[in-house]
Amino acid sequence: PRAAKHVEGQRIRVCVRKRPLTRAECRRGEADVVYAPSGECVVVCESKEAVDLTEYILQHRFYFDQVLGEGSSNEEVYQKTAYPLVQHMLSGGKATCFAYGQTGAGKTHTMLGSSSSGTGLYALAVQDIFAHLSTINTALLVYVSFFEIYCGQLYDLLEHRKRLFAREDGNKVVHISGLREVRVDSVSSLLEVISKGTAERTQGMSGVNPLSSRSHALLQIQIRDLNQQIAGRMWFVDLAGSERASDAKDPNKQSRMEGAEINQSLLALKECIRSLDKEESHTPFRQSKLTQVLKDSFVGDSMTCMIANISPGHSATEHTLNTLRYADRVKEL
Ligand code: ADP
Ligand code: MG
């Protein structure tokens, strides 16, 4: 196993966050099979049976830029993941922060937070942004937009799920026509907009799986000067449940379609992030709607952070390993 590279101002950071066992999991007698022996290493213990039926534990060890254990608060996760990106954005750059992982592994908890655990990365970033703007002399404006990608289609979360269309202009810049952008002038008004959008997200519940596990939610915060020139922008992306990618073989037609789409977009995402660190001129943006709308995040001086969220329980072992392998591939040079 090789150690993760640690570079000052690195453009791609890949971090892992393990959540604690939930109360329901404890009640079921779920065992915690994940541990983090250091801040950069995570180990998954898988129990196996040998040919002679004796049991043994197989240990899978992975290294990342940062591993955050179940004791980490959203505040600590923010400091070690999104914070450097927010600083980059505030100095005029572009940054993108992804929450990846199985449904229930803690993506939304990380991004949005919860009433019991306090605020998530969205709010912590927003606080830093407004704190910074209050210290400078230039007048800058803050805009927010929030939409969802489901089955390759875009829906505006700030406009009652209005259907949106992304297109590339002659200069190869991707525009989302009709996307609602709301100008906000305080932390509280921005958080209010986010909470409205989040409420829209959970509306489309249907059947077995909540829609939120099958769609990507993209929040964009832009800073512009009085001439509407962009002076910094940042995306927060709460990705669809990674386990849905294997629904591509589901007998149900709708699940199969959704699964295929999610699979395609997560594969394209991995390739696009990887190409950030290389001199590749050919980044496969067009392979999915997700990477197409995020095109700007994979070129130029963009910074990216992926937070791979994992569940600790033994029954999630396979999904946990899949998540860690995916994250490992993202950072591999
Ligand atoms: P996802 O968005 O990946 O599907 P959630 O964020 O909804 O997962 O998390 C699933 C459950 O686990 C929620 O009840 C959430 O409150 C809880 N949870 C997730 N991460 C943590 C954490 N770090 N600490 C405490 N509870 C957590
Ligand atoms: Mg979620």
CSV table of C-alpha atoms and ligand atoms in Angstrom, one decimal:
chain,number,residue,atom,x,y,z
A,1,PRO,CA,0.0,0.0,0.0
A,2,ARG,CA,1.3,3.4,-0.9
A,3,ALA,CA,0.8,6.5,1.3
A,4,ALA,CA,-1.4,9.3,0.2
A,5,LYS,CA,0.4,12.2,-1.3
A,6,HIS,CA,0.2,15.4,0.7
A,7,VAL,CA,0.8,18.5,-1.3
A,8,GLU,CA,0.3,22.0,-0.1
A,9,GLY,CA,-2.5,23.6,-2.3
A,10,GLN,CA,-3.2,20.3,-4.0
A,11,ARG,CA,-5.9,20.5,-6.6
A,12,ILE,CA,-7.6,17.1,-5.8
A,13,ARG,CA,-8.2,16.0,-2.3
A,14,VAL,CA,-9.9,12.7,-1.6
A,15,CYS,CA,-11.1,12.3,2.0
A,16,VAL,CA,-13.1,9.6,3.7
A,17,ARG,CA,-15.7,10.1,6.4
A,18,LYS,CA,-17.0,7.2,8.5
A,19,ARG,CA,-20.2,7.8,10.3
A,20,PRO,CA,-21.1,6.1,13.7
A,21,LEU,CA,-23.5,3.2,13.9
A,22,THR,CA,-27.0,4.5,14.1
A,23,ARG,CA,-29.2,3.5,17.0
A,24,ALA,CA,-31.2,1.2,14.8
A,25,GLU,CA,-28.1,-0.5,13.7
A,26,CYS,CA,-26.9,-1.0,17.3
A,27,ARG,CA,-30.3,-2.5,18.1
A,28,ARG,CA,-30.0,-5.0,15.2
A,29,GLY,CA,-26.6,-6.0,16.6
A,30,GLU,CA,-24.7,-4.6,13.6
A,31,ALA,CA,-20.9,-4.9,14.1
A,32,ASP,CA,-18.6,-2.0,13.4
A,33,VAL,CA,-16.1,-3.3,10.8
A,34,VAL,CA,-14.3,-0.1,9.9
A,35,TYR,CA,-11.5,1.6,11.8
A,36,ALA,CA,-9.1,4.4,11.2
A,37,PRO,CA,-5.7,3.7,12.7
A,38,SER,CA,-4.5,7.2,11.6
A,39,GLY,CA,-5.8,10.3,10.1
A,40,GLU,CA,-4.9,9.1,6.6
A,41,CYS,CA,-5.7,5.4,6.8
A,42,VAL,CA,-8.9,3.4,6.9
A,43,VAL,CA,-9.2,-0.4,7.4
A,44,VAL,CA,-12.3,-2.5,6.6
A,45,CYS,CA,-12.4,-6.0,8.2
A,46,GLU,CA,-14.3,-8.6,6.2
A,47,SER,CA,-14.9,-12.0,7.7
A,48,LYS,CA,-14.3,-14.8,5.3
A,49,GLU,CA,-14.6,-18.5,5.3
A,50,ALA,CA,-11.7,-20.7,4.2
A,51,VAL,CA,-12.2,-23.9,2.2
A,52,ASP,CA,-12.1,-25.9,5.4
A,53,LEU,CA,-14.8,-23.6,6.8
A,54,THR,CA,-12.5,-22.0,9.4
A,55,GLU,CA,-13.3,-18.3,9.7
A,56,TYR,CA,-10.7,-15.6,9.2
A,57,ILE,CA,-10.7,-11.8,8.9
A,58,LEU,CA,-9.5,-10.2,5.7
A,59,GLN,CA,-8.3,-6.6,6.3
A,60,HIS,CA,-8.6,-4.1,3.5
A,61,ARG,CA,-6.4,-1.1,4.0
A,62,PHE,CA,-6.6,2.2,2.1
A,63,TYR,CA,-4.8,5.6,2.3
A,64,PHE,CA,-6.4,9.0,1.6
A,65,ASP,CA,-5.5,12.6,2.1
A,66,GLN,CA,-7.7,12.6,5.1
A,67,VAL,CA,-9.7,10.0,7.0
A,68,LEU,CA,-12.4,11.3,9.4
A,69,GLY,CA,-13.7,8.9,12.0
A,70,GLU,CA,-17.1,8.7,13.6
A,71,GLY,CA,-15.9,11.2,16.3
A,72,SER,CA,-15.5,14.0,13.8
A,73,SER,CA,-18.0,16.8,13.8
A,74,ASN,CA,-19.2,18.6,10.7
A,75,GLU,CA,-17.1,21.5,11.8
A,76,GLU,CA,-13.9,19.4,11.8
A,77,VAL,CA,-14.9,17.8,8.5
A,78,TYR,CA,-15.4,21.2,7.0
A,79,GLN,CA,-12.0,22.4,8.2
A,80,LYS,CA,-10.2,19.4,6.6
A,81,THR,CA,-12.2,19.2,3.3
A,82,ALA,CA,-14.1,22.3,2.0
A,83,TYR,CA,-12.3,25.0,3.9
A,84,PRO,CA,-9.3,25.3,1.6
A,85,LEU,CA,-11.7,25.3,-1.4
A,86,VAL,CA,-13.7,28.1,0.1
A,87,GLN,CA,-10.5,30.1,0.5
A,88,HIS,CA,-9.6,29.4,-3.1
A,89,MET,CA,-13.0,30.6,-4.2
A,90,LEU,CA,-12.7,33.7,-2.2
A,91,SER,CA,-9.5,34.6,-4.0
A,92,GLY,CA,-11.3,34.4,-7.3
A,93,GLY,CA,-11.0,30.7,-8.0
A,94,LYS,CA,-13.3,27.8,-8.8
A,95,ALA,CA,-13.9,24.9,-6.5
A,96,THR,CA,-16.1,21.8,-6.3
A,97,CYS,CA,-16.8,19.6,-3.3
A,98,PHE,CA,-18.5,16.2,-3.7
A,99,ALA,CA,-20.2,14.0,-1.2
A,100,TYR,CA,-20.0,10.4,-2.6
A,101,GLY,CA,-21.2,7.1,-1.1
A,102,GLN,CA,-23.9,4.6,-0.5
A,103,THR,CA,-27.4,5.8,0.5
A,104,GLY,CA,-27.5,6.2,4.3
A,105,ALA,CA,-23.7,6.6,4.6
A,106,GLY,CA,-24.0,10.3,5.6
A,107,LYS,CA,-23.7,12.5,2.4
A,108,THR,CA,-26.6,14.7,3.3
A,109,HIS,CA,-25.6,14.8,6.9
A,110,THR,CA,-22.3,16.1,5.8
A,111,MET,CA,-23.5,18.7,3.3
A,112,LEU,CA,-26.7,19.9,5.0
A,113,GLY,CA,-26.3,18.7,8.6
A,114,SER,CA,-29.3,17.9,10.8
A,115,SER,CA,-31.2,19.6,13.6
A,116,SER,CA,-29.5,17.4,16.2
A,117,SER,CA,-26.0,17.7,14.9
A,118,GLY,CA,-25.9,21.2,13.8
A,119,THR,CA,-25.0,22.7,10.4
A,120,GLY,CA,-23.3,21.0,7.6
A,121,LEU,CA,-20.7,22.1,5.0
A,122,TYR,CA,-23.2,24.3,3.0
A,123,ALA,CA,-23.8,26.6,6.1
A,124,LEU,CA,-20.2,26.5,7.3
A,125,ALA,CA,-19.0,27.7,3.9
A,126,VAL,CA,-21.7,30.3,3.6
A,127,GLN,CA,-20.6,31.7,7.0
A,128,ASP,CA,-17.0,32.0,5.9
A,129,ILE,CA,-18.0,33.6,2.6
A,130,PHE,CA,-20.0,36.4,4.2
A,131,ALA,CA,-17.5,36.9,7.0
A,132,HIS,CA,-14.8,37.4,4.3
A,133,LEU,CA,-17.0,39.8,2.2
A,134,SER,CA,-17.6,42.0,5.3
A,135,THR,CA,-13.8,42.5,5.7
A,136,ILE,CA,-13.1,43.7,2.1
A,137,ASN,CA,-13.8,47.1,0.6
A,138,THR,CA,-15.0,45.9,-2.8
A,139,ALA,CA,-18.7,45.5,-3.2
A,140,LEU,CA,-19.4,41.9,-4.2
A,141,LEU,CA,-22.7,40.1,-4.8
A,142,VAL,CA,-23.6,36.5,-3.9
A,143,TYR,CA,-25.8,34.4,-6.0
A,144,VAL,CA,-27.1,30.9,-5.4
A,145,SER,CA,-28.6,28.3,-7.6
A,146,PHE,CA,-29.7,24.8,-6.7
A,147,PHE,CA,-30.8,22.0,-9.1
A,148,GLU,CA,-31.1,18.3,-9.3
A,149,ILE,CA,-30.1,15.8,-12.0
A,150,TYR,CA,-32.3,12.8,-12.3
A,151,CYS,CA,-32.1,10.3,-15.1
A,152,GLY,CA,-30.0,12.8,-17.1
A,153,GLN,CA,-32.5,15.6,-16.8
A,154,LEU,CA,-32.2,18.8,-14.9
A,155,TYR,CA,-34.8,20.2,-12.4
A,156,ASP,CA,-34.6,23.5,-10.7
A,157,LEU,CA,-35.0,23.1,-7.0
A,158,LEU,CA,-35.6,26.9,-6.6
A,159,GLU,CA,-38.4,26.9,-9.1
A,160,HIS,CA,-40.7,24.0,-8.3
A,161,ARG,CA,-38.7,21.5,-10.1
A,162,LYS,CA,-38.9,23.3,-13.4
A,163,ARG,CA,-37.2,21.3,-16.2
A,164,LEU,CA,-33.9,22.9,-17.3
A,165,PHE,CA,-31.7,22.4,-20.3
A,166,ALA,CA,-27.9,22.5,-20.5
A,167,ARG,CA,-26.2,23.5,-23.8
A,168,GLU,CA,-22.7,24.4,-24.9
A,169,ASP,CA,-22.2,27.6,-26.8
A,170,GLY,CA,-19.8,28.3,-29.6
A,171,ASN,CA,-17.0,28.9,-27.1
A,172,LYS,CA,-17.7,25.6,-25.5
A,173,VAL,CA,-19.0,27.2,-22.4
A,174,VAL,CA,-21.9,25.2,-20.8
A,175,HIS,CA,-25.1,27.2,-20.0
A,176,ILE,CA,-28.1,26.1,-18.1
A,177,SER,CA,-30.9,28.1,-19.6
A,178,GLY,CA,-33.7,29.2,-17.3
A,179,LEU,CA,-31.8,28.3,-14.2
A,180,ARG,CA,-33.0,30.5,-11.3
A,181,GLU,CA,-30.3,32.4,-9.6
A,182,VAL,CA,-31.2,34.0,-6.3
A,183,ARG,CA,-29.2,36.9,-5.0
A,184,VAL,CA,-28.6,36.7,-1.3
A,185,ASP,CA,-27.2,39.3,1.1
A,186,SER,CA,-26.8,37.4,4.3
A,187,VAL,CA,-26.0,34.0,5.8
A,188,SER,CA,-29.6,33.5,7.0
A,189,SER,CA,-31.1,34.4,3.6
A,190,LEU,CA,-28.8,32.0,1.8
A,191,LEU,CA,-29.6,29.2,4.3
A,192,GLU,CA,-33.3,29.9,3.8
A,193,VAL,CA,-32.9,29.4,0.0
A,194,ILE,CA,-31.0,26.2,0.6
A,195,SER,CA,-33.6,24.8,2.9
A,196,LYS,CA,-36.4,25.6,0.4
A,197,GLY,CA,-34.5,23.8,-2.3
A,198,THR,CA,-33.8,20.8,0.0
A,199,ALA,CA,-37.5,20.6,0.8
A,200,GLU,CA,-38.3,20.4,-3.0
A,201,ARG,CA,-35.8,17.6,-3.2
A,202,THR,CA,-37.6,15.2,-0.9
A,203,GLN,CA,-41.0,15.9,-2.4
A,204,GLY,CA,-40.8,13.4,-5.2
A,205,MET,CA,-40.7,10.4,-2.9
A,206,SER,CA,-42.0,7.3,-4.7
A,207,GLY,CA,-42.2,3.6,-4.0
A,208,VAL,CA,-39.3,2.0,-2.3
A,209,ASN,CA,-36.5,4.5,-2.8
A,210,PRO,CA,-36.6,8.2,-2.1
A,211,LEU,CA,-35.8,10.2,-5.2
A,212,SER,CA,-33.0,11.9,-3.3
A,213,SER,CA,-31.0,8.6,-3.4
A,214,ARG,CA,-31.3,8.5,-7.2
A,215,SER,CA,-30.5,12.0,-8.1
A,216,HIS,CA,-27.5,14.4,-7.8
A,217,ALA,CA,-28.2,17.7,-6.0
A,218,LEU,CA,-26.0,20.6,-7.2
A,219,LEU,CA,-25.7,23.8,-5.2
A,220,GLN,CA,-23.7,26.6,-6.8
A,221,ILE,CA,-22.6,29.7,-5.0
A,222,GLN,CA,-21.2,32.5,-7.1
A,223,ILE,CA,-19.6,35.8,-6.2
A,224,ARG,CA,-19.8,38.6,-8.8
A,225,ASP,CA,-18.7,42.2,-8.9
A,226,LEU,CA,-21.1,45.0,-9.7
A,227,ASN,CA,-20.5,44.5,-13.4
A,228,GLN,CA,-21.6,40.9,-13.0
A,229,GLN,CA,-18.1,39.6,-13.6
A,230,ILE,CA,-17.5,36.4,-11.7
A,231,ALA,CA,-15.2,36.8,-8.8
A,232,GLY,CA,-15.3,33.2,-7.5
A,233,ARG,CA,-17.6,30.2,-7.6
A,234,MET,CA,-18.1,27.0,-5.7
A,235,TRP,CA,-20.2,23.9,-6.2
A,236,PHE,CA,-21.4,21.5,-3.6
A,237,VAL,CA,-22.6,18.2,-5.0
A,238,ASP,CA,-24.6,15.7,-3.0
A,239,LEU,CA,-24.3,12.7,-5.3
A,240,ALA,CA,-26.9,10.0,-5.9
A,241,GLY,CA,-26.4,6.8,-3.8
A,242,SER,CA,-23.4,5.0,-5.3
A,243,GLU,CA,-25.1,1.6,-4.7
A,244,ARG,CA,-27.7,2.6,-7.3
A,245,ALA,CA,-25.1,2.2,-10.0
A,246,SER,CA,-25.6,-1.6,-9.8
A,247,ASP,CA,-29.3,-1.2,-10.4
A,248,ALA,CA,-28.3,-1.1,-14.0
A,249,LYS,CA,-29.1,-4.9,-14.0
A,250,ASP,CA,-32.4,-4.5,-12.1
A,251,PRO,CA,-35.4,-6.3,-13.7
A,252,ASN,CA,-37.5,-3.2,-13.1
A,253,LYS,CA,-37.2,-1.0,-16.2
A,254,GLN,CA,-37.3,2.3,-14.3
A,255,SER,CA,-34.7,1.2,-11.8
A,256,ARG,CA,-32.5,-0.1,-14.6
A,257,MET,CA,-32.7,3.2,-16.4
A,258,GLU,CA,-31.9,5.1,-13.3
A,259,GLY,CA,-29.1,2.8,-12.4
A,260,ALA,CA,-27.5,3.0,-15.8
A,261,GLU,CA,-27.6,6.7,-15.7
A,262,ILE,CA,-26.1,6.9,-12.3
A,263,ASN,CA,-23.4,4.4,-13.2
A,264,GLN,CA,-22.5,6.3,-16.3
A,265,SER,CA,-22.3,9.7,-14.4
A,266,LEU,CA,-20.2,8.3,-11.5
A,267,LEU,CA,-17.7,6.7,-14.0
A,268,ALA,CA,-17.5,9.9,-16.0
A,269,LEU,CA,-17.0,11.9,-12.8
A,270,LYS,CA,-14.1,9.8,-11.8
A,271,GLU,CA,-12.4,10.2,-15.1
A,272,CYS,CA,-13.0,13.9,-15.2
A,273,ILE,CA,-11.6,14.5,-11.8
A,274,ARG,CA,-8.6,12.3,-12.5
A,275,SER,CA,-7.9,14.4,-15.7
A,276,LEU,CA,-7.5,17.5,-13.5
A,277,ASP,CA,-4.1,16.5,-12.4
A,278,LYS,CA,-2.9,15.6,-15.9
A,279,GLU,CA,-2.1,17.5,-19.0
A,280,GLU,CA,-4.9,15.7,-20.7
A,281,SER,CA,-6.7,17.8,-23.3
A,282,HIS,CA,-9.5,15.3,-23.6
A,283,THR,CA,-11.6,15.2,-20.5
A,284,PRO,CA,-14.8,13.2,-21.0
A,285,PHE,CA,-17.2,15.9,-20.0
A,286,ARG,CA,-19.9,14.9,-22.4
A,287,GLN,CA,-20.2,11.4,-21.1
A,288,SER,CA,-22.9,12.4,-18.6
A,289,LYS,CA,-25.1,15.3,-17.8
A,290,LEU,CA,-23.4,15.6,-14.4
A,291,THR,CA,-19.9,16.1,-15.8
A,292,GLN,CA,-21.2,18.3,-18.7
A,293,VAL,CA,-22.8,20.8,-16.3
A,294,LEU,CA,-19.7,20.7,-14.1
A,295,LYS,CA,-17.3,21.1,-17.0
A,296,ASP,CA,-15.7,24.2,-15.6
A,297,SER,CA,-14.8,22.2,-12.5
A,298,PHE,CA,-12.4,20.0,-14.4
A,299,VAL,CA,-10.3,22.7,-16.2
A,300,GLY,CA,-8.1,25.5,-15.4
A,301,ASP,CA,-7.3,26.4,-11.8
A,302,SER,CA,-10.2,24.4,-10.3
A,303,MET,CA,-9.8,22.7,-6.9
A,304,THR,CA,-11.8,19.6,-6.1
A,305,CYS,CA,-12.5,17.7,-2.9
A,306,MET,CA,-14.3,14.4,-2.7
A,307,ILE,CA,-15.7,13.2,0.6
A,308,ALA,CA,-16.3,9.5,0.4
A,309,ASN,CA,-18.9,8.7,3.0
A,310,ILE,CA,-19.0,5.2,4.4
A,311,SER,CA,-21.2,3.2,6.8
A,312,PRO,CA,-19.5,1.3,9.6
A,313,GLY,CA,-21.8,-1.8,9.7
A,314,HIS,CA,-20.8,-5.3,8.6
A,315,SER,CA,-23.8,-5.7,6.4
A,316,ALA,CA,-22.6,-2.7,4.3
A,317,THR,CA,-19.1,-4.1,3.9
A,318,GLU,CA,-19.5,-4.7,0.1
A,319,HIS,CA,-20.8,-1.2,-0.6
A,320,THR,CA,-18.1,0.3,1.7
A,321,LEU,CA,-15.4,-1.5,-0.1
A,322,ASN,CA,-16.8,-0.3,-3.5
A,323,THR,CA,-16.9,3.3,-2.2
A,324,LEU,CA,-13.3,3.1,-1.0
A,325,ARG,CA,-12.1,1.5,-4.3
A,326,TYR,CA,-13.8,4.2,-6.3
A,327,ALA,CA,-12.3,7.0,-4.1
A,328,ASP,CA,-8.9,5.3,-4.4
A,329,ARG,CA,-9.1,5.4,-8.2
A,330,VAL,CA,-10.0,9.1,-8.1
A,331,LYS,CA,-6.8,10.0,-6.4
A,332,GLU,CA,-4.5,7.5,-8.1
A,333,LEU,CA,-2.1,9.3,-10.4
B,1,ADP,P1,-27.1,9.8,2.7
B,1,ADP,O1,-27.4,11.2,2.4
B,1,ADP,O2,-25.7,9.4,2.3
B,1,ADP,O3,-28.2,8.9,2.2
B,1,ADP,P2,-27.7,10.6,5.4
B,1,ADP,O4,-26.9,11.8,5.5
B,1,ADP,O5,-29.2,10.8,5.2
B,1,ADP,O6,-27.2,9.6,4.3
B,1,ADP,O7,-27.4,9.7,6.7
B,1,ADP,C1,-28.2,8.6,7.1
B,1,ADP,C2,-28.5,8.6,8.6
B,1,ADP,O8,-27.3,8.5,9.4
B,1,ADP,C3,-29.2,9.8,9.0
B,1,ADP,O9,-30.1,9.5,10.0
B,1,ADP,C4,-28.1,10.7,9.6
B,1,ADP,O10,-28.6,11.6,10.6
B,1,ADP,C5,-27.1,9.7,10.2
B,1,ADP,N1,-25.7,10.1,10.1
B,1,ADP,C6,-25.0,10.2,9.0
B,1,ADP,N2,-23.8,10.7,9.3
B,1,ADP,C7,-23.7,10.9,10.6
B,1,ADP,C8,-22.7,11.3,11.5
B,1,ADP,N3,-21.5,11.7,11.1
B,1,ADP,N4,-23.0,11.4,12.8
B,1,ADP,C9,-24.2,11.0,13.3
B,1,ADP,N5,-25.2,10.6,12.5
B,1,ADP,C10,-25.0,10.5,11.2
B,2,MG,MG,-28.9,12.0,1.2
